[in-house]
Amino acid sequence: MINVAILGSTGSIGTQTLEVIAANPDLFRVRVLTAYSNHSLLRQQIERFRPDFAVLTSDRAAQTFREAGVPAGLRFAQGEGCLLEAAAYPTADIVVNSLVGFAGLAPSIACINAGKTLAIANKETLVAAGDLVMKLAAAKQVKVVPVDSEHSAIAQCLAGETASAVKRLLLTASGGPFRGRKLPEIAQVSLAECLKHPNWSMGRKITIDSATLMNKGLEVIEARWLFDVDYERIDVVVHPQSIVHSMVEFVDGSVKGQLGLPDMKLPIQYALNQGVRLDSAFTRLDFTQALTLTFEPPDLDTFRALPLAYEAGRRGGTFPCVMNAANEIGVQAFIDGKIGFVGMYDVVEHVLNQHQGSSSPDLAAYMAADDWARQAAEKYINKVVR
Ligand code: NAD
Ligand code: MG
């Protein structure tokens, strides 16, 4: 039996993780669930999966939850600090971090310090502090397993291979809803258009990141740390059908890819069972029907997030952390209608240009850089809006 903690159980990845667990009740047991404010869904999940411990980070939601009664046998806590306890909870073996944004970093570190396997959906953990997180995981002999579909695909391609055989990683990108459009057109797009992803149904932030291609930029940095491959050997290929989830090119010229219909449950299951394949009822590719797969280079002039992410990644230190924070603020400002689509790139570029980086940062330095970048981004947005 594998005992699972899910941080962010009410979100897109969280609910799909519970679907995988529900389909394999003899293999997986839920021990910990956390959510931000959706107390009614959390309660349903608690009643169904009977965890030992549950957290609501919003005090207001927690208050409502308590008033309706804490289920018998459950330990319940509230507030963001309790995510650290959830990530290190004694009865769990593996922690699925499906929180959104930089808020996922401290729980990831708590999980590693507690010696538990970290199944990482929260890519922002590795973007902000990948160096520190992977060093800590190595020191504690903790496995960090990818949940992101591209990184799961790469892990599947690398199974049975040696590091010296790898020439490059090829991350595939759908290109998002605005693929093929140029600057004047994307400058005008609305929030509603951004939220219509062609192939995947996901949380709001990652859906907007997919439209700007910042998501792919974050994933390049995520791949750099998960697989210890430098940026010169990580390429992005646009593949609109989202069937090839990513590829690895080897020194002999051979290319391996992992294919499947777009369904996060497959990478989630592969991560939960730590690389051992399980039978599944997921809808499968049907090669008796015509299937066309196409590949094209990304349009780096229009979708500036991708070159910005490579630049931040190459500069290293606190630059990717700062980029991530500026992007979080930029995405929120776009959601709030304060800036337009291209404004999200401008915020990130402005904050990166202002940043005095520090090399070999410790956790406190990453926290300070994140904080600084949020303020710098807010300041820039307020100036632009006025
Ligand atoms: P989501 O918005 O659907 O869910 C986020 C979950 O985290 C919710 O349960 C929410 O209550 C909780 N949460 C959010 N912010 C919080 C905070 N500050 N404190 C405490 N709890 C908080 O997001 P998602 O789409 O499931 O994405 C989760 C992570 O997985 C992101 O890092 C995303 O980039 C990554 N990811 C998602 C997908 C996908 O298909 N959805 C695919 C690959 C990677
Ligand atoms: Mg992905």
Short mmCIF file of C-alpha atoms and ligand atoms in Angstrom, two decimals:
data_model
loop_
_atom_site.label_atom_id
_atom_site.label_comp_id
_atom_site.label_asym_id
_atom_site.label_seq_id
_atom_site.Cartn_x
_atom_site.Cartn_y
_atom_site.Cartn_z
CA MET A 1 0.00 0.00 0.00
CA ILE A 2 1.32 3.44 -0.98
CA ASN A 3 0.17 6.20 1.38
CA VAL A 4 -0.48 9.49 -0.39
CA ALA A 5 -0.67 13.13 0.68
CA ILE A 6 -2.21 15.54 -1.83
CA LEU A 7 -1.50 19.25 -1.47
CA GLY A 8 -4.16 21.10 -3.47
CA SER A 9 -6.62 18.21 -3.65
CA THR A 10 -9.50 20.33 -4.97
CA GLY A 11 -7.65 21.52 -8.08
CA SER A 12 -7.30 20.03 -11.53
CA ILE A 13 -4.31 17.80 -10.69
CA GLY A 14 -5.59 17.11 -7.17
CA THR A 15 -8.98 15.79 -8.30
CA GLN A 16 -7.41 13.70 -11.06
CA THR A 17 -4.98 12.22 -8.53
CA LEU A 18 -8.00 11.16 -6.48
CA GLU A 19 -9.54 9.57 -9.59
CA VAL A 20 -6.37 7.49 -10.08
CA ILE A 21 -6.43 6.47 -6.41
CA ALA A 22 -10.15 5.59 -6.58
CA ALA A 23 -9.42 3.31 -9.54
CA ASN A 24 -6.66 1.49 -7.58
CA PRO A 25 -8.00 1.17 -4.02
CA ASP A 26 -5.80 -1.82 -3.18
CA LEU A 27 -2.64 0.05 -4.11
CA PHE A 28 -3.08 3.60 -2.88
CA ARG A 29 -4.49 5.09 0.33
CA VAL A 30 -5.14 8.79 0.93
CA ARG A 31 -3.60 10.08 4.17
CA VAL A 32 -3.60 13.86 3.77
CA LEU A 33 -5.70 16.36 1.79
CA THR A 34 -5.30 20.14 1.61
CA ALA A 35 -7.23 22.87 -0.17
CA TYR A 36 -7.28 26.63 -0.23
CA SER A 37 -10.97 27.55 0.19
CA ASN A 38 -13.24 24.94 -1.44
CA HIS A 39 -14.48 23.48 1.85
CA SER A 40 -17.51 21.70 0.39
CA LEU A 41 -15.46 19.72 -2.14
CA LEU A 42 -12.82 19.01 0.51
CA ARG A 43 -15.56 17.64 2.77
CA GLN A 44 -16.81 15.34 0.01
CA GLN A 45 -13.25 14.12 -0.54
CA ILE A 46 -12.77 13.52 3.18
CA GLU A 47 -16.00 11.51 3.38
CA ARG A 48 -14.99 9.40 0.40
CA PHE A 49 -11.26 8.85 1.08
CA ARG A 50 -11.05 9.11 4.91
CA PRO A 51 -7.65 10.78 5.31
CA ASP A 52 -5.91 11.17 8.69
CA PHE A 53 -5.29 14.89 8.27
CA ALA A 54 -6.88 17.73 6.29
CA VAL A 55 -6.04 21.42 5.93
CA LEU A 56 -7.87 24.47 4.65
CA THR A 57 -5.48 27.38 4.20
CA SER A 58 -8.21 30.03 4.08
CA ASP A 59 -9.26 30.92 7.64
CA ARG A 60 -12.74 31.86 6.49
CA ALA A 61 -13.30 28.56 4.71
CA ALA A 62 -11.88 26.71 7.73
CA GLN A 63 -14.32 28.50 10.01
CA THR A 64 -17.28 27.43 7.84
CA PHE A 65 -15.89 23.89 7.73
CA ARG A 66 -15.60 23.69 11.53
CA GLU A 67 -19.12 25.09 12.02
CA ALA A 68 -20.54 22.24 9.92
CA GLY A 69 -18.57 19.76 12.07
CA VAL A 70 -15.16 18.11 11.78
CA PRO A 71 -15.66 14.46 10.72
CA ALA A 72 -14.86 11.87 13.42
CA GLY A 73 -11.32 10.52 13.31
CA LEU A 74 -10.00 13.44 11.26
CA ARG A 75 -7.32 15.84 12.42
CA PHE A 76 -8.13 19.24 10.91
CA ALA A 77 -5.95 22.36 10.76
CA GLN A 78 -6.05 25.73 9.08
CA GLY A 79 -3.66 28.32 7.68
CA GLU A 80 -0.84 28.26 5.14
CA GLY A 81 1.72 27.17 7.76
CA CYS A 82 -0.13 23.87 8.12
CA LEU A 83 0.85 22.95 4.56
CA LEU A 84 4.32 22.24 5.98
CA GLU A 85 2.87 19.78 8.47
CA ALA A 86 0.77 18.23 5.69
CA ALA A 87 3.86 17.81 3.49
CA ALA A 88 5.72 16.03 6.30
CA TYR A 89 2.80 14.05 7.74
CA PRO A 90 4.11 10.82 9.31
CA THR A 91 1.57 8.43 7.74
CA ALA A 92 2.27 9.46 4.12
CA ASP A 93 4.98 7.93 1.88
CA ILE A 94 4.54 10.16 -1.16
CA VAL A 95 3.42 13.76 -1.47
CA VAL A 96 1.70 15.04 -4.62
CA ASN A 97 2.39 18.76 -4.68
CA SER A 98 -0.38 20.16 -6.85
CA LEU A 99 -0.42 23.66 -5.39
CA VAL A 100 -0.16 26.63 -7.76
CA GLY A 101 2.76 29.02 -7.76
CA PHE A 102 5.63 29.87 -5.42
CA ALA A 103 3.42 28.88 -2.45
CA GLY A 104 4.41 25.30 -3.34
CA LEU A 105 8.12 25.76 -2.62
CA ALA A 106 8.18 25.60 1.20
CA PRO A 107 5.92 22.49 1.30
CA SER A 108 8.19 20.79 -1.28
CA ILE A 109 11.18 21.42 0.96
CA ALA A 110 9.27 20.19 4.03
CA CYS A 111 8.41 16.99 2.14
CA ILE A 112 12.04 16.35 1.18
CA ASN A 113 13.29 17.13 4.68
CA ALA A 114 10.80 14.55 6.00
CA GLY A 115 12.28 11.96 3.61
CA LYS A 116 9.14 11.46 1.54
CA THR A 117 8.98 10.97 -2.22
CA LEU A 118 7.93 14.19 -3.92
CA ALA A 119 5.62 13.86 -6.92
CA ILE A 120 5.94 17.33 -8.34
CA ALA A 121 3.15 18.95 -10.34
CA ASN A 122 3.98 22.36 -8.84
CA LYS A 123 6.61 23.28 -11.44
CA GLU A 124 7.11 26.68 -9.78
CA THR A 125 9.03 24.85 -6.99
CA LEU A 126 11.73 23.84 -9.46
CA VAL A 127 11.63 27.06 -11.48
CA ALA A 128 12.14 29.22 -8.41
CA ALA A 129 14.68 27.11 -6.54
CA GLY A 130 15.51 24.02 -8.60
CA ASP A 131 19.17 24.07 -7.66
CA LEU A 132 18.49 24.10 -3.93
CA VAL A 133 15.60 21.61 -4.10
CA MET A 134 17.49 19.01 -6.16
CA LYS A 135 20.63 19.32 -3.99
CA LEU A 136 18.53 18.82 -0.87
CA ALA A 137 16.75 15.83 -2.44
CA ALA A 138 20.12 14.25 -3.32
CA ALA A 139 21.44 14.85 0.20
CA LYS A 140 18.31 13.31 1.74
CA GLN A 141 18.17 10.53 -0.89
CA VAL A 142 14.63 11.53 -1.74
CA LYS A 143 13.13 10.89 -5.17
CA VAL A 144 11.57 13.82 -7.03
CA VAL A 145 9.23 12.35 -9.64
CA PRO A 146 7.61 14.40 -12.39
CA VAL A 147 3.85 14.74 -12.79
CA ASP A 148 3.95 17.28 -15.62
CA SER A 149 3.13 15.35 -18.81
CA GLU A 150 6.24 16.49 -20.72
CA HIS A 151 8.59 15.54 -17.90
CA SER A 152 6.81 12.25 -17.31
CA ALA A 153 7.24 11.56 -21.04
CA ILE A 154 10.96 12.30 -20.81
CA ALA A 155 11.31 10.09 -17.72
CA GLN A 156 9.56 7.30 -19.64
CA CYS A 157 11.92 7.80 -22.61
CA LEU A 158 14.95 7.74 -20.30
CA ALA A 159 13.96 4.48 -18.57
CA GLY A 160 16.75 1.98 -19.27
CA GLU A 161 19.10 4.61 -20.76
CA THR A 162 22.27 6.19 -19.36
CA ALA A 163 22.84 9.95 -18.98
CA SER A 164 25.83 9.86 -21.37
CA ALA A 165 23.60 8.51 -24.17
CA VAL A 166 21.35 11.59 -24.11
CA LYS A 167 21.96 14.22 -26.78
CA ARG A 168 19.00 16.54 -26.13
CA LEU A 169 15.56 16.78 -24.60
CA LEU A 170 12.73 17.84 -26.92
CA LEU A 171 9.82 19.33 -25.01
CA THR A 172 6.64 19.42 -27.04
CA ALA A 173 4.23 22.37 -26.80
CA SER A 174 0.69 22.55 -28.16
CA GLY A 175 1.29 26.19 -29.07
CA GLY A 176 -1.83 27.18 -27.13
CA PRO A 177 -4.98 28.85 -28.48
CA PHE A 178 -3.09 31.59 -30.37
CA ARG A 179 -0.64 29.48 -32.37
CA GLY A 180 -0.04 31.01 -35.78
CA ARG A 181 -1.13 34.51 -34.72
CA LYS A 182 1.22 37.50 -34.80
CA LEU A 183 1.71 40.40 -32.42
CA PRO A 184 -1.06 42.82 -33.42
CA GLU A 185 -3.64 40.03 -33.13
CA ILE A 186 -2.47 38.57 -29.82
CA ALA A 187 -2.28 42.06 -28.29
CA GLN A 188 -6.09 42.18 -28.44
CA VAL A 189 -7.02 38.75 -27.05
CA SER A 190 -9.39 38.51 -24.08
CA LEU A 191 -9.20 36.48 -20.87
CA ALA A 192 -12.04 34.25 -22.12
CA GLU A 193 -10.09 33.40 -25.29
CA CYS A 194 -7.00 32.59 -23.21
CA LEU A 195 -8.99 30.20 -21.04
CA LYS A 196 -9.97 28.05 -24.04
CA HIS A 197 -7.05 25.66 -24.33
CA PRO A 198 -7.31 23.49 -27.46
CA ASN A 199 -6.31 20.13 -25.87
CA TRP A 200 -6.14 20.27 -22.07
CA SER A 201 -8.54 21.25 -19.29
CA MET A 202 -6.43 22.69 -16.43
CA GLY A 203 -6.37 25.28 -13.65
CA ARG A 204 -6.61 28.95 -14.61
CA LYS A 205 -3.01 30.03 -14.09
CA ILE A 206 -1.44 27.22 -16.12
CA THR A 207 -4.03 27.75 -18.88
CA ILE A 208 -2.98 31.39 -19.23
CA ASP A 209 0.70 30.37 -19.04
CA SER A 210 0.00 27.95 -21.90
CA ALA A 211 -1.47 30.76 -24.02
CA THR A 212 1.62 32.98 -23.52
CA LEU A 213 3.99 29.97 -23.78
CA MET A 214 5.38 30.92 -20.37
CA ASN A 215 4.27 27.45 -19.31
CA LYS A 216 6.78 25.99 -21.77
CA GLY A 217 9.44 28.39 -20.47
CA LEU A 218 8.75 27.21 -16.92
CA GLU A 219 8.93 23.61 -18.16
CA VAL A 220 12.32 24.15 -19.80
CA ILE A 221 13.68 25.25 -16.41
CA GLU A 222 11.84 22.40 -14.69
CA ALA A 223 13.48 19.93 -17.11
CA ARG A 224 16.92 21.43 -16.54
CA TRP A 225 16.70 20.53 -12.85
CA LEU A 226 14.76 17.27 -13.00
CA PHE A 227 17.10 15.70 -15.55
CA ASP A 228 20.32 17.69 -14.90
CA VAL A 229 20.65 18.72 -18.57
CA ASP A 230 21.92 22.22 -19.48
CA TYR A 231 19.83 24.69 -21.48
CA GLU A 232 21.83 24.18 -24.69
CA ARG A 233 20.47 20.64 -24.78
CA ILE A 234 16.79 21.42 -24.17
CA ASP A 235 14.68 22.39 -27.19
CA VAL A 236 11.00 23.18 -27.63
CA VAL A 237 9.01 21.78 -30.54
CA VAL A 238 5.45 22.88 -31.28
CA HIS A 239 3.19 19.87 -31.77
CA PRO A 240 -0.44 21.06 -31.93
CA GLN A 241 -2.08 17.64 -31.48
CA SER A 242 -0.60 17.02 -27.97
CA ILE A 243 -0.17 13.31 -28.69
CA VAL A 244 3.63 13.13 -28.44
CA HIS A 245 4.13 14.36 -24.88
CA SER A 246 7.88 14.94 -25.32
CA MET A 247 10.93 13.25 -26.78
CA VAL A 248 14.59 12.47 -26.12
CA GLU A 249 17.26 12.47 -28.83
CA PHE A 250 20.19 10.13 -28.17
CA VAL A 251 23.83 10.39 -29.28
CA ASP A 252 23.31 7.87 -32.09
CA GLY A 253 20.53 10.05 -33.59
CA SER A 254 17.69 7.88 -32.39
CA VAL A 255 14.68 9.77 -31.03
CA LYS A 256 12.27 8.26 -28.52
CA GLY A 257 8.91 9.83 -27.78
CA GLN A 258 6.05 8.96 -25.46
CA LEU A 259 2.60 9.04 -27.05
CA GLY A 260 -0.90 8.99 -25.66
CA LEU A 261 -4.13 10.95 -25.65
CA PRO A 262 -3.94 14.15 -23.57
CA ASP A 263 -4.96 12.89 -20.11
CA MET A 264 -3.05 13.88 -16.98
CA LYS A 265 -4.20 10.72 -15.19
CA LEU A 266 -1.55 8.70 -17.02
CA PRO A 267 1.48 10.77 -15.82
CA ILE A 268 -0.13 11.04 -12.36
CA GLN A 269 -0.49 7.25 -12.12
CA TYR A 270 3.07 6.71 -13.42
CA ALA A 271 4.36 9.12 -10.74
CA LEU A 272 2.27 7.65 -7.90
CA ASN A 273 3.48 4.16 -8.71
CA GLN A 274 7.03 5.49 -9.18
CA GLY A 275 7.66 4.36 -12.71
CA VAL A 276 6.01 0.96 -12.52
CA ARG A 277 3.23 0.68 -15.10
CA LEU A 278 -0.30 -0.22 -14.04
CA ASP A 279 -3.24 -1.35 -16.07
CA SER A 280 -5.69 1.48 -16.74
CA ALA A 281 -9.04 2.25 -18.31
CA PHE A 282 -7.80 5.54 -19.85
CA THR A 283 -8.98 6.15 -23.42
CA ARG A 284 -6.30 4.92 -25.82
CA LEU A 285 -4.89 6.00 -29.13
CA ASP A 286 -6.65 4.25 -31.98
CA PHE A 287 -4.30 3.61 -34.89
CA THR A 288 -7.06 2.08 -37.01
CA GLN A 289 -8.20 5.69 -37.60
CA ALA A 290 -6.15 8.22 -39.60
CA LEU A 291 -3.90 10.23 -37.28
CA THR A 292 -1.75 13.16 -38.35
CA LEU A 293 1.07 14.39 -36.14
CA THR A 294 2.78 17.66 -37.05
CA PHE A 295 5.81 19.49 -35.65
CA GLU A 296 6.99 23.07 -36.14
CA PRO A 297 9.41 25.50 -34.45
CA PRO A 298 7.98 27.95 -31.89
CA ASP A 299 7.43 31.60 -32.93
CA LEU A 300 9.85 33.25 -30.50
CA ASP A 301 9.24 36.80 -31.78
CA THR A 302 5.54 36.67 -30.95
CA PHE A 303 5.61 34.47 -27.83
CA ARG A 304 8.41 36.25 -25.98
CA ALA A 305 7.97 34.29 -22.75
CA LEU A 306 10.00 31.42 -24.12
CA PRO A 307 13.22 33.36 -24.91
CA LEU A 308 12.78 35.28 -21.63
CA ALA A 309 12.67 31.99 -19.72
CA TYR A 310 15.78 30.66 -21.46
CA GLU A 311 17.57 33.91 -20.63
CA ALA A 312 16.52 33.78 -16.97
CA GLY A 313 17.51 30.12 -16.81
CA ARG A 314 20.96 30.75 -18.28
CA ARG A 315 21.60 33.67 -15.95
CA GLY A 316 20.73 31.30 -13.10
CA GLY A 317 20.82 32.19 -9.39
CA THR A 318 17.69 34.11 -8.44
CA PHE A 319 16.77 35.11 -12.04
CA PRO A 320 14.31 32.24 -12.68
CA CYS A 321 12.74 32.82 -9.26
CA VAL A 322 12.25 36.50 -10.07
CA MET A 323 10.86 35.66 -13.50
CA ASN A 324 8.35 33.27 -11.93
CA ALA A 325 7.19 35.84 -9.37
CA ALA A 326 6.82 38.59 -11.99
CA ASN A 327 4.84 36.18 -14.13
CA GLU A 328 2.49 35.27 -11.26
CA ILE A 329 1.78 38.96 -10.68
CA GLY A 330 1.46 39.61 -14.42
CA VAL A 331 -1.03 36.76 -14.89
CA GLN A 332 -3.13 38.01 -11.98
CA ALA A 333 -3.08 41.57 -13.39
CA PHE A 334 -4.24 40.18 -16.75
CA ILE A 335 -7.06 38.26 -15.02
CA ASP A 336 -8.02 41.45 -13.19
CA GLY A 337 -8.14 43.34 -16.49
CA LYS A 338 -5.31 45.71 -15.50
CA ILE A 339 -2.99 44.77 -18.37
CA GLY A 340 -3.36 43.16 -21.77
CA PHE A 341 -1.87 39.92 -23.09
CA VAL A 342 1.45 41.43 -24.19
CA GLY A 343 1.64 43.29 -20.88
CA MET A 344 2.36 39.93 -19.23
CA TYR A 345 5.62 39.73 -21.23
CA ASP A 346 6.46 43.36 -20.46
CA VAL A 347 6.13 42.82 -16.71
CA VAL A 348 8.47 39.82 -16.76
CA GLU A 349 11.01 41.57 -18.99
CA HIS A 350 10.96 44.75 -16.91
CA VAL A 351 11.46 42.92 -13.61
CA LEU A 352 14.25 40.73 -15.02
CA ASN A 353 16.03 43.85 -16.32
CA GLN A 354 15.79 45.51 -12.90
CA HIS A 355 17.09 42.50 -10.99
CA GLN A 356 20.53 42.39 -9.41
CA GLY A 357 20.94 38.63 -9.22
CA SER A 358 22.66 36.69 -6.50
CA SER A 359 24.49 33.45 -7.21
CA SER A 360 24.22 30.30 -5.05
CA PRO A 361 21.21 31.67 -3.16
CA ASP A 362 19.92 29.95 -0.03
CA LEU A 363 16.22 29.62 0.76
CA ALA A 364 16.10 33.02 2.45
CA ALA A 365 17.63 34.62 -0.65
CA TYR A 366 15.00 32.95 -2.88
CA MET A 367 12.23 34.14 -0.55
CA ALA A 368 13.63 37.67 -0.63
CA ALA A 369 14.00 37.62 -4.43
CA ASP A 370 10.41 36.41 -4.83
CA ASP A 371 9.19 39.16 -2.54
CA TRP A 372 11.24 41.84 -4.29
CA ALA A 373 10.03 40.72 -7.74
CA ARG A 374 6.37 40.81 -6.69
CA GLN A 375 6.76 44.37 -5.49
CA ALA A 376 8.71 45.43 -8.58
CA ALA A 377 6.02 43.86 -10.80
CA GLU A 378 3.17 45.57 -8.91
CA LYS A 379 4.97 48.90 -9.12
CA TYR A 380 5.49 48.54 -12.85
CA ILE A 381 1.86 47.53 -13.44
CA ASN A 382 0.51 50.44 -11.40
CA LYS A 383 2.69 52.84 -13.42
CA VAL A 384 1.53 51.37 -16.74
CA VAL A 385 -2.14 51.37 -15.72
CA ARG A 386 -1.98 55.03 -14.72
P1 NAD B 1 -5.71 24.46 -9.82
O1 NAD B 1 -5.84 25.93 -9.73
O2 NAD B 1 -6.76 23.69 -10.51
O3 NAD B 1 -5.59 23.83 -8.33
C1 NAD B 1 -4.73 24.33 -7.36
C2 NAD B 1 -4.94 23.68 -6.01
O4 NAD B 1 -4.06 24.24 -5.06
C3 NAD B 1 -6.34 23.87 -5.45
O5 NAD B 1 -6.66 22.74 -4.66
C4 NAD B 1 -6.20 25.10 -4.55
O6 NAD B 1 -7.13 25.09 -3.50
C5 NAD B 1 -4.79 24.94 -4.04
N1 NAD B 1 -4.07 26.21 -3.85
C6 NAD B 1 -3.81 27.14 -4.81
N2 NAD B 1 -3.10 28.15 -4.29
C7 NAD B 1 -2.90 27.88 -3.00
C8 NAD B 1 -2.24 28.54 -1.92
N3 NAD B 1 -1.66 29.73 -2.08
N4 NAD B 1 -2.23 27.95 -0.74
C9 NAD B 1 -2.83 26.76 -0.56
N5 NAD B 1 -3.47 26.08 -1.51
C10 NAD B 1 -3.51 26.64 -2.71
O7 NAD B 1 -4.28 24.17 -10.46
P2 NAD B 1 -3.78 22.91 -11.33
O8 NAD B 1 -4.11 23.12 -12.75
O9 NAD B 1 -4.19 21.66 -10.65
O10 NAD B 1 -2.20 23.07 -11.23
C11 NAD B 1 -1.45 22.71 -10.07
C12 NAD B 1 0.03 22.69 -10.42
O11 NAD B 1 0.24 21.64 -11.36
C13 NAD B 1 0.55 23.97 -11.10
O12 NAD B 1 1.86 24.21 -10.71
C14 NAD B 1 0.50 23.62 -12.58
O13 NAD B 1 1.46 24.34 -13.32
C15 NAD B 1 0.84 22.15 -12.54
N6 NAD B 1 0.35 21.35 -13.69
C16 NAD B 1 -0.98 21.28 -13.93
C17 NAD B 1 -1.46 20.54 -15.01
C18 NAD B 1 -2.93 20.39 -15.29
O14 NAD B 1 -3.30 19.65 -16.20
N7 NAD B 1 -3.81 21.04 -14.54
C19 NAD B 1 -0.55 19.89 -15.84
C20 NAD B 1 0.81 19.98 -15.56
C21 NAD B 1 1.25 20.71 -14.47
MG MG B 2 3.12 20.34 -19.04
#
